[in-house]
Amino acid sequence: MSDSNLESTSSDFLREAIKQDLKEGRFTKVHTRFPPEPNAYLHIGHAKAVWIDYGIAVDFGGKFNLRFDDTNPLKEDQEFVDGIIEDVRWLGVDWEDRLFFASNYFEQMYDWAVELIKKGKAFVCDLTPEQMGEARGTITSPGTNSPWRDRSVEENLDLFGRMRAAEYPDGAKTLRAKIDMSSPNIHMRDPVMYRIRHAEHHTQGNKWCIYPSYDWAHGLEDSIEGVTHSLCSLEYEIHRPLYDWFLDELGIYHPRQIEFGRLNMTFTVMSKRKFIELVEGKHVRGYDDPRLPTLAGLRRRGVTPEAIKEFCRRIGVSKNDSAIDPVHFEECIREDLNKTAQRVMAVSSPLKVVLTNYPEGEIEYMEANNNPEDPEAGTRKVPFGKVLYIEKDDFREVPPPKYYRLSPGKEVRLRNAYFITCNEVIKDENGEVLELHCTYDPQTRGGDAPDGRKVKATMHWVAAETALKAEVRLYEYLFSKADPDDVEEGKDYTSNLNPDSLKIIEAFVEPSVKDAKPGTRYQFERQGYFCVDKDSNETSLVFNRTVTLRDSWAKIEKAQTK
RNA sequence: UGCCGGAUAGCUCAAUUGGCAGAGCGGCUGACUCUGGAUCAGCAGGUUCAAGGUUCGAGCCCUUGUCCGGCAGCCA
């Protein structure tokens, strides 16, 4: 909890508000919480929320709770509790011993509901969901009072007790707050506090058949935990008057809710419903598909928690609706992986090279830097031989202007090895290049020429004899439109799915990666960052491309073809 | 036609209680390099949504308007 502090953190409207609260004595400490509902896997948008909540607690020397907002047994499941805990822990967030469940407060919430009934501020309502909907009015017209609104306190107490005692079926009755059916804020029109649900709860079992609604429960949870600042997304702004109303009527400790804009990203989707549809529609391979912005997907793809944290820091926080271009995220991933990922050579589209003057059958081991950015990373030995593979794209029979790589008669450097010169291009009957015959200069071992001559390009390679075959999964944006929901009449976002979001190729990789465990991250030099997939095993290697390297050559080439 | 928000550089955000509109990313140019990567340096980029008002002074306060988002689950 030391990597962030007040001085080094740029401020934002949330931190300013909190500073003000502290200054004015509204609160004397800072205590935040992250309150996910365990009904889905977390995505990068949640990561932003986590880093706002946790980051603020750290910055102000306060505390942070992880709390499951598990008030709806129909949607929630232990599976998601476990997944969310794993994800939040993976992000590097420390909630110490403060892992809580809203469901542990049900008894207290019940008592408070009884209190509100006694105050004449809540009543049992027999309206059906349909009737209640009609009586609510509309966005521009007031609602009408429930016929059950004026039941006596005694009757309400009795009925509410019977609700709890399982005397009624689902939906037969609700407990509602008695506020104002003509309020311009629909959420203040006698909102439901309890509904009947004969369903098993993942922590409570069958103890309860009435469950508190979000609006009733959330402020109470915050209050019980001594949270000072209940930070949530913009959609809850309109709920704040209700949040305040319950706390004020109860006269209990009153945290402050402040809302911020949630994270959206272009070229992807960020909703539980769509994740489910994409998985069930087989558009992706699961919730941890590396193309999904779920934390499980990002983790599998090879993204580091540090990159996510830095991304969240850079995008900041405001009350704007915004959609971030994924290039900003990719930049954060590169920045972190550049510092930490071991370099390795891999050829994804092989072209055979035969060194005609290299001794037949000989293999020598070239010393290679594991990470030029990190001297501590050490070196490794990479086998070199007479027959090599280079990248197809690193050879052009007719080089375009400013093409510095290999072409007939040109000399280039093979990384960590020798200079080679291309002498002969072997083709098949169709004119397709089959292989290159080159010579190497033994004087240039290690990469420098004793006579001081320079080459413009350095290329990666693997020795044919010792190369490992690997499946490499190349990912692109899941959607081909910045806004996947931008569709023609009658179509939905799935029509914007990018057909090329996953491309599987076979590559040759240097043998040092042989026993790499799933999750291990590498930089394939000059190509990008890759991560060993969980499908990988002793007999077949599988890599995911996390992100490509920044490619300035691609830019130059594009500019030239214009 | 209701209520609650929002609008500052291409993108995301800043701008002490009203006081010279800045940063990161992106773009462009150059340097350097055993990754055409990384790194470094420089440059360009703005009618702060519009119109009015208050003020010595407005991105900030007031009024009106425009555009965008959210809100009518017994979801959260």
mmCIF file of N, CA and C (backbone and C1' of nucleotides) in Angstrom, chain A residues 69 71-72 127 136 139 171 186-187 195 197 214 236 239 315 317 320 322 324 328 338 343 402 404-405 413 415 446-447 523 526 549-550 552 555, chain B residues 1-8 10-15 17 24-28 34-39 68-76:
data_model
loop_
_atom_site.group_PDB
_atom_site.id
_atom_site.type_symbol
_atom_site.label_atom_id
_atom_site.label_comp_id
_atom_site.label_asym_id
_atom_site.label_seq_id
_atom_site.Cartn_x
_atom_site.Cartn_y
_atom_site.Cartn_z
ATOM 1 N N ASP A 69 -22.392 -7.517 -2.769
ATOM 2 C CA ASP A 69 -23.731 -6.971 -2.636
ATOM 3 C C ASP A 69 -24.708 -8.060 -3.090
ATOM 4 N N THR A 71 -27.852 -9.398 -2.614
ATOM 5 C CA THR A 71 -29.221 -9.283 -2.108
ATOM 6 C C THR A 71 -30.253 -9.949 -3.015
ATOM 7 N N ASN A 72 -29.790 -10.584 -4.084
ATOM 8 C CA ASN A 72 -30.726 -11.210 -5.020
ATOM 9 C C ASN A 72 -30.311 -12.641 -5.348
ATOM 10 N N LEU A 127 -50.110 -4.982 -4.000
ATOM 11 C CA LEU A 127 -50.202 -4.791 -5.446
ATOM 12 C C LEU A 127 -49.352 -5.824 -6.186
ATOM 13 N N ARG A 136 -47.258 3.537 -10.692
ATOM 14 C CA ARG A 136 -46.032 4.320 -10.514
ATOM 15 C C ARG A 136 -46.080 5.625 -11.313
ATOM 16 N N ILE A 139 -42.652 8.954 -16.444
ATOM 17 C CA ILE A 139 -41.546 9.870 -16.248
ATOM 18 C C ILE A 139 -42.021 11.332 -16.225
ATOM 19 N N GLY A 171 -43.890 -12.752 -4.884
ATOM 20 C CA GLY A 171 -44.594 -11.672 -5.572
ATOM 21 C C GLY A 171 -45.911 -11.246 -4.950
ATOM 22 N N ILE A 186 -38.590 9.171 -9.963
ATOM 23 C CA ILE A 186 -39.393 7.956 -9.881
ATOM 24 C C ILE A 186 -38.945 7.018 -8.761
ATOM 25 N N HIS A 187 -37.665 7.074 -8.453
ATOM 26 C CA HIS A 187 -37.159 6.176 -7.418
ATOM 27 C C HIS A 187 -37.672 6.541 -6.029
ATOM 28 N N ARG A 195 -38.837 -7.870 -1.177
ATOM 29 C CA ARG A 195 -39.695 -8.674 -2.039
ATOM 30 C C ARG A 195 -39.580 -10.127 -1.597
ATOM 31 N N ARG A 197 -39.009 -13.923 -2.162
ATOM 32 C CA ARG A 197 -38.351 -14.831 -3.106
ATOM 33 C C ARG A 197 -38.005 -16.119 -2.365
ATOM 34 N N TYR A 214 -31.843 -3.287 -3.634
ATOM 35 C CA TYR A 214 -30.596 -2.530 -3.657
ATOM 36 C C TYR A 214 -30.716 -1.209 -2.906
ATOM 37 N N TYR A 236 -26.278 5.715 -10.669
ATOM 38 C CA TYR A 236 -26.876 5.729 -9.326
ATOM 39 C C TYR A 236 -27.135 7.134 -8.808
ATOM 40 N N HIS A 239 -30.405 7.757 -7.635
ATOM 41 C CA HIS A 239 -30.772 6.980 -6.455
ATOM 42 C C HIS A 239 -30.295 7.636 -5.155
ATOM 43 N N ILE A 315 -6.459 7.214 -17.358
ATOM 44 C CA ILE A 315 -7.772 7.676 -17.829
ATOM 45 C C ILE A 315 -8.449 8.579 -16.802
ATOM 46 N N VAL A 317 -10.615 10.083 -13.656
ATOM 47 C CA VAL A 317 -12.013 9.902 -13.305
ATOM 48 C C VAL A 317 -12.733 11.236 -13.426
ATOM 49 N N ASN A 320 -17.896 12.581 -16.943
ATOM 50 C CA ASN A 320 -18.222 12.508 -18.370
ATOM 51 C C ASN A 320 -18.527 11.082 -18.777
ATOM 52 N N SER A 322 -17.704 8.537 -21.456
ATOM 53 C CA SER A 322 -16.588 8.515 -22.386
ATOM 54 C C SER A 322 -16.346 7.100 -22.864
ATOM 55 N N ILE A 324 -13.053 4.998 -24.243
ATOM 56 C CA ILE A 324 -11.612 5.073 -24.450
ATOM 57 C C ILE A 324 -11.190 4.195 -25.624
ATOM 58 N N HIS A 328 -4.856 3.254 -25.984
ATOM 59 C CA HIS A 328 -4.309 3.746 -24.716
ATOM 60 C C HIS A 328 -4.009 2.601 -23.761
ATOM 61 N N ASN A 338 7.457 -4.313 -21.698
ATOM 62 C CA ASN A 338 8.782 -3.947 -22.201
ATOM 63 C C ASN A 338 9.822 -4.059 -21.096
ATOM 64 N N ARG A 343 12.882 -11.676 -23.591
ATOM 65 C CA ARG A 343 12.934 -11.720 -25.047
ATOM 66 C C ARG A 343 13.230 -13.131 -25.522
ATOM 67 N N LYS A 402 13.799 2.357 -49.057
ATOM 68 C CA LYS A 402 13.997 2.365 -47.597
ATOM 69 C C LYS A 402 13.752 1.003 -46.952
ATOM 70 N N TYR A 404 15.279 -1.999 -45.522
ATOM 71 C CA TYR A 404 16.644 -2.291 -45.092
ATOM 72 C C TYR A 404 16.897 -3.764 -44.843
ATOM 73 N N ARG A 405 15.848 -4.559 -44.898
ATOM 74 C CA ARG A 405 16.042 -5.971 -44.545
ATOM 75 C C ARG A 405 16.639 -6.730 -45.725
ATOM 76 N N ARG A 413 22.063 -8.315 -40.322
ATOM 77 C CA ARG A 413 22.521 -9.025 -39.135
ATOM 78 C C ARG A 413 21.421 -9.954 -38.635
ATOM 79 N N ARG A 415 20.106 -11.439 -35.401
ATOM 80 C CA ARG A 415 20.212 -11.002 -34.007
ATOM 81 C C ARG A 415 20.961 -12.004 -33.137
ATOM 82 N N GLY A 446 28.506 -12.784 -32.839
ATOM 83 C CA GLY A 446 28.112 -11.893 -31.751
ATOM 84 C C GLY A 446 27.476 -10.627 -32.271
ATOM 85 N N GLY A 447 27.630 -10.360 -33.580
ATOM 86 C CA GLY A 447 26.855 -9.257 -34.134
ATOM 87 C C GLY A 447 27.615 -8.027 -34.576
ATOM 88 N N GLN A 523 8.462 -11.554 -24.871
ATOM 89 C CA GLN A 523 8.409 -10.737 -26.070
ATOM 90 C C GLN A 523 9.017 -11.576 -27.185
ATOM 91 N N ARG A 526 10.776 -8.231 -32.127
ATOM 92 C CA ARG A 526 10.296 -7.509 -33.310
ATOM 93 C C ARG A 526 8.830 -7.808 -33.640
ATOM 94 N N LEU A 549 4.103 -5.194 -30.971
ATOM 95 C CA LEU A 549 5.004 -4.084 -30.704
ATOM 96 C C LEU A 549 4.481 -2.894 -31.495
ATOM 97 N N ARG A 550 4.848 -1.734 -31.065
ATOM 98 C CA ARG A 550 4.558 -0.570 -31.899
ATOM 99 C C ARG A 550 5.347 -0.752 -33.187
ATOM 100 N N SER A 552 6.639 1.075 -36.296
ATOM 101 C CA SER A 552 6.796 2.307 -37.074
ATOM 102 C C SER A 552 7.058 2.005 -38.550
ATOM 103 N N LYS A 555 3.876 2.015 -40.412
ATOM 104 C CA LYS A 555 3.425 3.383 -40.696
ATOM 105 C C LYS A 555 4.117 3.942 -41.929
ATOM 106 P P U B 1 -40.072 19.253 -25.347
ATOM 107 O "O5'" U B 1 -40.808 19.513 -23.976
ATOM 108 C "C5'" U B 1 -41.825 20.473 -23.674
ATOM 109 C "C4'" U B 1 -42.538 20.029 -22.438
ATOM 110 C "C3'" U B 1 -41.683 19.153 -21.510
ATOM 111 O "O3'" U B 1 -41.044 19.970 -20.547
ATOM 112 C "C1'" U B 1 -43.726 18.031 -22.015
ATOM 113 P P G B 2 -39.982 19.308 -19.597
ATOM 114 O "O5'" G B 2 -40.878 18.378 -18.671
ATOM 115 C "C5'" G B 2 -41.484 18.909 -17.486
ATOM 116 C "C4'" G B 2 -41.276 17.939 -16.340
ATOM 117 C "C3'" G B 2 -39.843 17.877 -15.804
ATOM 118 O "O3'" G B 2 -39.619 18.892 -14.846
ATOM 119 C "C1'" G B 2 -40.628 15.686 -16.193
ATOM 120 P P C B 3 -38.179 19.513 -14.653
ATOM 121 O "O5'" C B 3 -37.407 18.340 -13.890
ATOM 122 C "C5'" C B 3 -37.812 17.952 -12.586
ATOM 123 C "C4'" C B 3 -37.020 16.741 -12.159
ATOM 124 C "C3'" C B 3 -35.512 16.886 -12.268
ATOM 125 O "O3'" C B 3 -34.965 17.575 -11.151
ATOM 126 C "C1'" C B 3 -36.160 14.823 -13.229
ATOM 127 P P C B 4 -33.639 18.432 -11.363
ATOM 128 O "O5'" C B 4 -32.540 17.286 -11.480
ATOM 129 C "C5'" C B 4 -32.401 16.325 -10.444
ATOM 130 C "C4'" C B 4 -31.334 15.339 -10.816
ATOM 131 C "C3'" C B 4 -30.075 15.960 -11.401
ATOM 132 O "O3'" C B 4 -29.249 16.486 -10.388
ATOM 133 C "C1'" C B 4 -30.726 14.122 -12.739
ATOM 134 P P G B 5 -28.146 17.590 -10.765
ATOM 135 O "O5'" G B 5 -27.040 16.656 -11.403
ATOM 136 C "C5'" G B 5 -26.386 17.065 -12.548
ATOM 137 C "C4'" G B 5 -25.624 15.905 -13.108
ATOM 138 C "C3'" G B 5 -24.634 16.352 -14.160
ATOM 139 O "O3'" G B 5 -23.401 16.657 -13.546
ATOM 140 C "C1'" G B 5 -26.052 14.719 -15.090
ATOM 141 P P G B 6 -22.664 18.014 -14.002
ATOM 142 O "O5'" G B 6 -22.103 17.633 -15.437
ATOM 143 C "C5'" G B 6 -21.199 16.548 -15.578
ATOM 144 C "C4'" G B 6 -21.094 16.139 -17.018
ATOM 145 C "C3'" G B 6 -20.612 17.210 -17.975
ATOM 146 O "O3'" G B 6 -19.213 17.325 -17.958
ATOM 147 C "C1'" G B 6 -22.486 16.097 -18.899
ATOM 148 P P A B 7 -18.565 18.752 -18.326
ATOM 149 O "O5'" A B 7 -18.619 18.746 -19.917
ATOM 150 C "C5'" A B 7 -18.053 17.665 -20.661
ATOM 151 C "C4'" A B 7 -18.288 17.901 -22.130
ATOM 152 C "C3'" A B 7 -17.615 19.158 -22.678
ATOM 153 O "O3'" A B 7 -17.161 18.930 -24.006
ATOM 154 C "C1'" A B 7 -19.959 19.297 -22.979
ATOM 155 P P U B 8 -15.631 18.560 -24.240
ATOM 156 O "O5'" U B 8 -14.881 19.859 -23.683
ATOM 157 C "C5'" U B 8 -14.887 21.057 -24.441
ATOM 158 C "C4'" U B 8 -13.629 21.841 -24.187
ATOM 159 C "C3'" U B 8 -12.330 21.116 -24.538
ATOM 160 O "O3'" U B 8 -12.038 21.154 -25.928
ATOM 161 C "C1'" U B 8 -12.122 22.098 -22.414
ATOM 162 P P G B 10 -8.918 18.752 -31.796
ATOM 163 O "O5'" G B 10 -9.157 17.185 -31.926
ATOM 164 C "C5'" G B 10 -9.979 16.649 -32.966
ATOM 165 C "C4'" G B 10 -9.750 15.166 -32.997
ATOM 166 C "C3'" G B 10 -9.920 14.478 -31.646
ATOM 167 O "O3'" G B 10 -11.254 14.034 -31.469
ATOM 168 C "C1'" G B 10 -7.805 13.926 -32.554
ATOM 169 P P C B 11 -11.910 14.104 -30.038
ATOM 170 O "O5'" C B 11 -11.188 12.911 -29.267
ATOM 171 C "C5'" C B 11 -11.485 11.557 -29.584
ATOM 172 C "C4'" C B 11 -10.743 10.654 -28.635
ATOM 173 C "C3'" C B 11 -10.945 10.966 -27.161
ATOM 174 O "O3'" C B 11 -12.118 10.352 -26.652
ATOM 175 C "C1'" C B 11 -8.634 10.742 -27.595
ATOM 176 P P U B 12 -12.866 11.016 -25.431
ATOM 177 O "O5'" U B 12 -11.866 10.807 -24.219
ATOM 178 C "C5'" U B 12 -11.660 9.500 -23.695
ATOM 179 C "C4'" U B 12 -10.657 9.549 -22.589
ATOM 180 C "C3'" U B 12 -10.962 10.538 -21.477
ATOM 181 O "O3'" U B 12 -11.913 10.015 -20.569
ATOM 182 C "C1'" U B 12 -8.694 10.725 -22.094
ATOM 183 P P C B 13 -12.678 10.952 -19.594
ATOM 184 O "O5'" C B 13 -11.511 11.451 -18.644
ATOM 185 C "C5'" C B 13 -11.529 12.728 -18.062
ATOM 186 C "C4'" C B 13 -10.144 13.034 -17.569
ATOM 187 C "C3'" C B 13 -9.994 14.349 -16.838
ATOM 188 O "O3'" C B 13 -10.340 14.195 -15.479
ATOM 189 C "C1'" C B 13 -8.296 14.168 -18.456
ATOM 190 P P A B 14 -10.869 15.442 -14.698
ATOM 191 O "O5'" A B 14 -9.536 16.187 -14.265
ATOM 192 C "C5'" A B 14 -9.068 17.251 -15.010
ATOM 193 C "C4'" A B 14 -7.725 17.654 -14.508
ATOM 194 C "C3'" A B 14 -7.709 19.058 -13.883
ATOM 195 O "O3'" A B 14 -7.883 19.011 -12.500
ATOM 196 C "C1'" A B 14 -6.156 18.948 -15.655
ATOM 197 P P A B 15 -8.720 20.158 -11.769
ATOM 198 O "O5'" A B 15 -8.028 21.505 -12.282
ATOM 199 C "C5'" A B 15 -6.826 21.970 -11.684
ATOM 200 C "C4'" A B 15 -6.376 23.208 -12.404
ATOM 201 C "C3'" A B 15 -7.345 24.386 -12.336
ATOM 202 O "O3'" A B 15 -7.199 25.133 -11.153
ATOM 203 C "C1'" A B 15 -6.642 24.039 -14.574
ATOM 204 P P U B 17 -10.078 26.096 -4.968
ATOM 205 O "O5'" U B 17 -10.590 27.443 -5.653
ATOM 206 C "C5'" U B 17 -11.986 27.679 -5.781
ATOM 207 C "C4'" U B 17 -12.485 28.511 -4.646
ATOM 208 C "C3'" U B 17 -12.737 29.984 -4.981
ATOM 209 O "O3'" U B 17 -13.987 30.169 -5.639
ATOM 210 C "C1'" U B 17 -11.568 29.838 -2.945
ATOM 211 P P G B 24 3.436 15.354 -21.194
ATOM 212 O "O5'" G B 24 2.525 14.046 -21.173
ATOM 213 C "C5'" G B 24 2.705 13.052 -20.162
ATOM 214 C "C4'" G B 24 1.660 11.975 -20.340
ATOM 215 C "C3'" G B 24 1.609 11.345 -21.730
ATOM 216 O "O3'" G B 24 2.556 10.316 -21.887
ATOM 217 C "C1'" G B 24 -0.577 11.930 -21.043
ATOM 218 P P C B 25 3.203 10.040 -23.327
ATOM 219 O "O5'" C B 25 1.972 9.487 -24.163
ATOM 220 C "C5'" C B 25 1.454 8.182 -23.929
ATOM 221 C "C4'" C B 25 0.172 7.974 -24.685
ATOM 222 C "C3'" C B 25 0.246 8.150 -26.203
ATOM 223 O "O3'" C B 25 0.781 7.022 -26.864
ATOM 224 C "C1'" C B 25 -1.640 9.281 -25.382
ATOM 225 P P G B 26 1.716 7.231 -28.154
ATOM 226 O "O5'" G B 26 0.687 7.818 -29.220
ATOM 227 C "C5'" G B 26 -0.353 7.000 -29.738
ATOM 228 C "C4'" G B 26 -1.249 7.823 -30.634
ATOM 229 C "C3'" G B 26 -0.535 8.544 -31.770
ATOM 230 O "O3'" G B 26 -0.287 7.692 -32.874
ATOM 231 C "C1'" G B 26 -1.996 10.039 -30.690
ATOM 232 P P G B 27 0.983 7.933 -33.800
ATOM 233 O "O5'" G B 27 0.698 9.373 -34.422
ATOM 234 C "C5'" G B 27 -0.373 9.558 -35.340
ATOM 235 C "C4'" G B 27 -0.332 10.957 -35.886
ATOM 236 C "C3'" G B 27 1.023 11.384 -36.444
ATOM 237 O "O3'" G B 27 1.194 10.943 -37.772
ATOM 238 C "C1'" G B 27 0.180 13.078 -35.030
ATOM 239 P P C B 28 2.656 10.467 -38.261
ATOM 240 O "O5'" C B 28 3.403 11.868 -38.409
ATOM 241 C "C5'" C B 28 2.968 12.827 -39.359
ATOM 242 C "C4'" C B 28 3.720 14.119 -39.169
ATOM 243 C "C3'" C B 28 5.240 13.993 -39.149
ATOM 244 O "O3'" C B 28 5.788 13.923 -40.454
ATOM 245 C "C1'" C B 28 4.547 15.345 -37.347
ATOM 246 P P C B 34 24.291 -0.566 -32.439
ATOM 247 O "O5'" C B 34 23.713 -2.052 -32.610
ATOM 248 C "C5'" C B 34 22.804 -2.298 -33.653
ATOM 249 C "C4'" C B 34 21.911 -3.466 -33.296
ATOM 250 C "C3'" C B 34 21.397 -3.450 -31.856
ATOM 251 O "O3'" C B 34 20.081 -3.961 -31.863
ATOM 252 C "C1'" C B 34 22.386 -5.508 -32.308
ATOM 253 P P U B 35 18.865 -2.973 -31.663
ATOM 254 O "O5'" U B 35 17.634 -3.954 -31.855
ATOM 255 C "C5'" U B 35 17.734 -5.021 -32.796
ATOM 256 C "C4'" U B 35 16.348 -5.409 -33.240
ATOM 257 C "C3'" U B 35 15.452 -4.211 -33.596
ATOM 258 O "O3'" U B 35 14.594 -4.561 -34.672
ATOM 259 C "C1'" U B 35 14.466 -5.450 -31.855
ATOM 260 P P G B 36 14.801 -3.879 -36.123
ATOM 261 O "O5'" G B 36 14.039 -2.496 -35.995
ATOM 262 C "C5'" G B 36 14.758 -1.305 -35.746
ATOM 263 C "C4'" G B 36 13.969 -0.144 -36.312
ATOM 264 C "C3'" G B 36 12.492 -0.220 -35.995
ATOM 265 O "O3'" G B 36 11.959 1.104 -35.967
ATOM 266 C "C1'" G B 36 12.786 -0.290 -38.307
ATOM 267 P P G B 37 11.828 1.864 -34.607
ATOM 268 O "O5'" G B 37 11.233 0.830 -33.559
ATOM 269 C "C5'" G B 37 9.923 0.300 -33.725
ATOM 270 C "C4'" G B 37 9.632 -0.582 -32.535
ATOM 271 C "C3'" G B 37 9.712 0.106 -31.176
ATOM 272 O "O3'" G B 37 8.525 0.774 -30.851
ATOM 273 C "C1'" G B 37 10.956 -1.878 -31.111
ATOM 274 P P A B 38 8.629 2.151 -30.129
ATOM 275 O "O5'" A B 38 9.498 1.844 -28.834
ATOM 276 C "C5'" A B 38 8.973 1.049 -27.779
ATOM 277 C "C4'" A B 38 10.051 0.816 -26.747
ATOM 278 C "C3'" A B 38 10.612 2.073 -26.090
ATOM 279 O "O3'" A B 38 9.794 2.524 -25.032
ATOM 280 C "C1'" A B 38 12.390 0.724 -26.805
ATOM 281 P P U B 39 9.486 4.080 -24.891
ATOM 282 O "O5'" U B 39 10.934 4.707 -24.701
ATOM 283 C "C5'" U B 39 11.738 4.351 -23.580
ATOM 284 C "C4'" U B 39 13.086 4.985 -23.705
ATOM 285 C "C3'" U B 39 13.062 6.491 -23.938
ATOM 286 O "O3'" U B 39 12.887 7.206 -22.728
ATOM 287 C "C1'" U B 39 14.556 5.493 -25.463
ATOM 288 P P C B 68 -28.741 14.598 -29.729
ATOM 289 O "O5'" C B 68 -27.730 14.037 -28.634
ATOM 290 C "C5'" C B 68 -26.450 13.531 -29.012
ATOM 291 C "C4'" C B 68 -25.661 13.149 -27.787
ATOM 292 C "C3'" C B 68 -26.359 12.213 -26.815
ATOM 293 O "O3'" C B 68 -26.325 10.862 -27.238
ATOM 294 C "C1'" C B 68 -25.351 13.964 -25.609
ATOM 295 P P G B 69 -27.483 9.858 -26.773
ATOM 296 O "O5'" G B 69 -27.144 9.622 -25.233
ATOM 297 C "C5'" G B 69 -25.952 8.946 -24.873
ATOM 298 C "C4'" G B 69 -25.787 8.939 -23.385
ATOM 299 C "C3'" G B 69 -26.942 8.370 -22.579
ATOM 300 O "O3'" G B 69 -26.951 6.952 -22.582
ATOM 301 C "C1'" G B 69 -26.192 10.357 -21.560
ATOM 302 P P G B 70 -28.344 6.187 -22.379
ATOM 303 O "O5'" G B 70 -28.662 6.411 -20.836
ATOM 304 C "C5'" G B 70 -27.791 5.865 -19.851
ATOM 305 C "C4'" G B 70 -28.210 6.328 -18.481
ATOM 306 C "C3'" G B 70 -29.650 6.018 -18.106
ATOM 307 O "O3'" G B 70 -29.798 4.684 -17.665
ATOM 308 C "C1'" G B 70 -29.168 8.258 -17.548
ATOM 309 P P C B 71 -31.156 3.930 -17.933
ATOM 310 O "O5'" C B 71 -32.149 4.635 -16.909
ATOM 311 C "C5'" C B 71 -31.950 4.494 -15.514
ATOM 312 C "C4'" C B 71 -32.963 5.323 -14.771
ATOM 313 C "C3'" C B 71 -34.418 5.055 -15.130
ATOM 314 O "O3'" C B 71 -34.918 3.931 -14.425
ATOM 315 C "C1'" C B 71 -34.023 7.388 -15.056
ATOM 316 P P A B 72 -35.713 2.792 -15.181
ATOM 317 O "O5'" A B 72 -37.223 3.292 -15.036
ATOM 318 C "C5'" A B 72 -37.829 3.328 -13.763
ATOM 319 C "C4'" A B 72 -39.312 3.419 -13.910
ATOM 320 C "C3'" A B 72 -39.944 2.386 -14.833
ATOM 321 O "O3'" A B 72 -40.195 1.171 -14.148
ATOM 322 C "C1'" A B 72 -40.772 4.519 -15.373
ATOM 323 P P G B 73 -40.132 -0.205 -14.907
ATOM 324 O "O5'" G B 73 -38.744 -0.852 -14.431
ATOM 325 C "C5'" G B 73 -38.445 -0.908 -13.069
ATOM 326 C "C4'" G B 73 -38.861 -2.264 -12.519
ATOM 327 C "C3'" G B 73 -38.517 -2.450 -11.059
ATOM 328 O "O3'" G B 73 -39.473 -3.341 -10.492
ATOM 329 C "C1'" G B 73 -37.458 -4.099 -12.331
ATOM 330 P P C B 74 -40.563 -2.815 -9.548
ATOM 331 O "O5'" C B 74 -40.381 -3.860 -8.359
ATOM 332 C "C5'" C B 74 -39.236 -3.792 -7.545
ATOM 333 C "C4'" C B 74 -38.920 -5.163 -6.990
ATOM 334 C "C3'" C B 74 -38.631 -6.192 -8.062
ATOM 335 O "O3'" C B 74 -37.661 -7.093 -7.545
ATOM 336 C "C1'" C B 74 -40.445 -6.887 -6.742
ATOM 337 P P C B 75 -36.624 -7.824 -8.555
ATOM 338 O "O5'" C B 75 -35.878 -6.621 -9.285
ATOM 339 C "C5'" C B 75 -34.767 -6.018 -8.697
ATOM 340 C "C4'" C B 75 -33.507 -6.593 -9.273
ATOM 341 C "C3'" C B 75 -32.230 -6.045 -8.700
ATOM 342 O "O3'" C B 75 -31.911 -6.724 -7.496
ATOM 343 C "C1'" C B 75 -32.097 -6.077 -11.055
ATOM 344 P P A B 76 -31.464 -5.893 -6.228
ATOM 345 O "O5'" A B 76 -29.980 -5.457 -6.584
ATOM 346 C "C5'" A B 76 -28.973 -6.423 -6.833
ATOM 347 C "C4'" A B 76 -27.828 -5.761 -7.555
ATOM 348 C "C3'" A B 76 -27.248 -4.543 -6.849
ATOM 349 O "O3'" A B 76 -26.280 -4.912 -5.897
ATOM 350 C "C1'" A B 76 -27.695 -4.002 -9.098
#
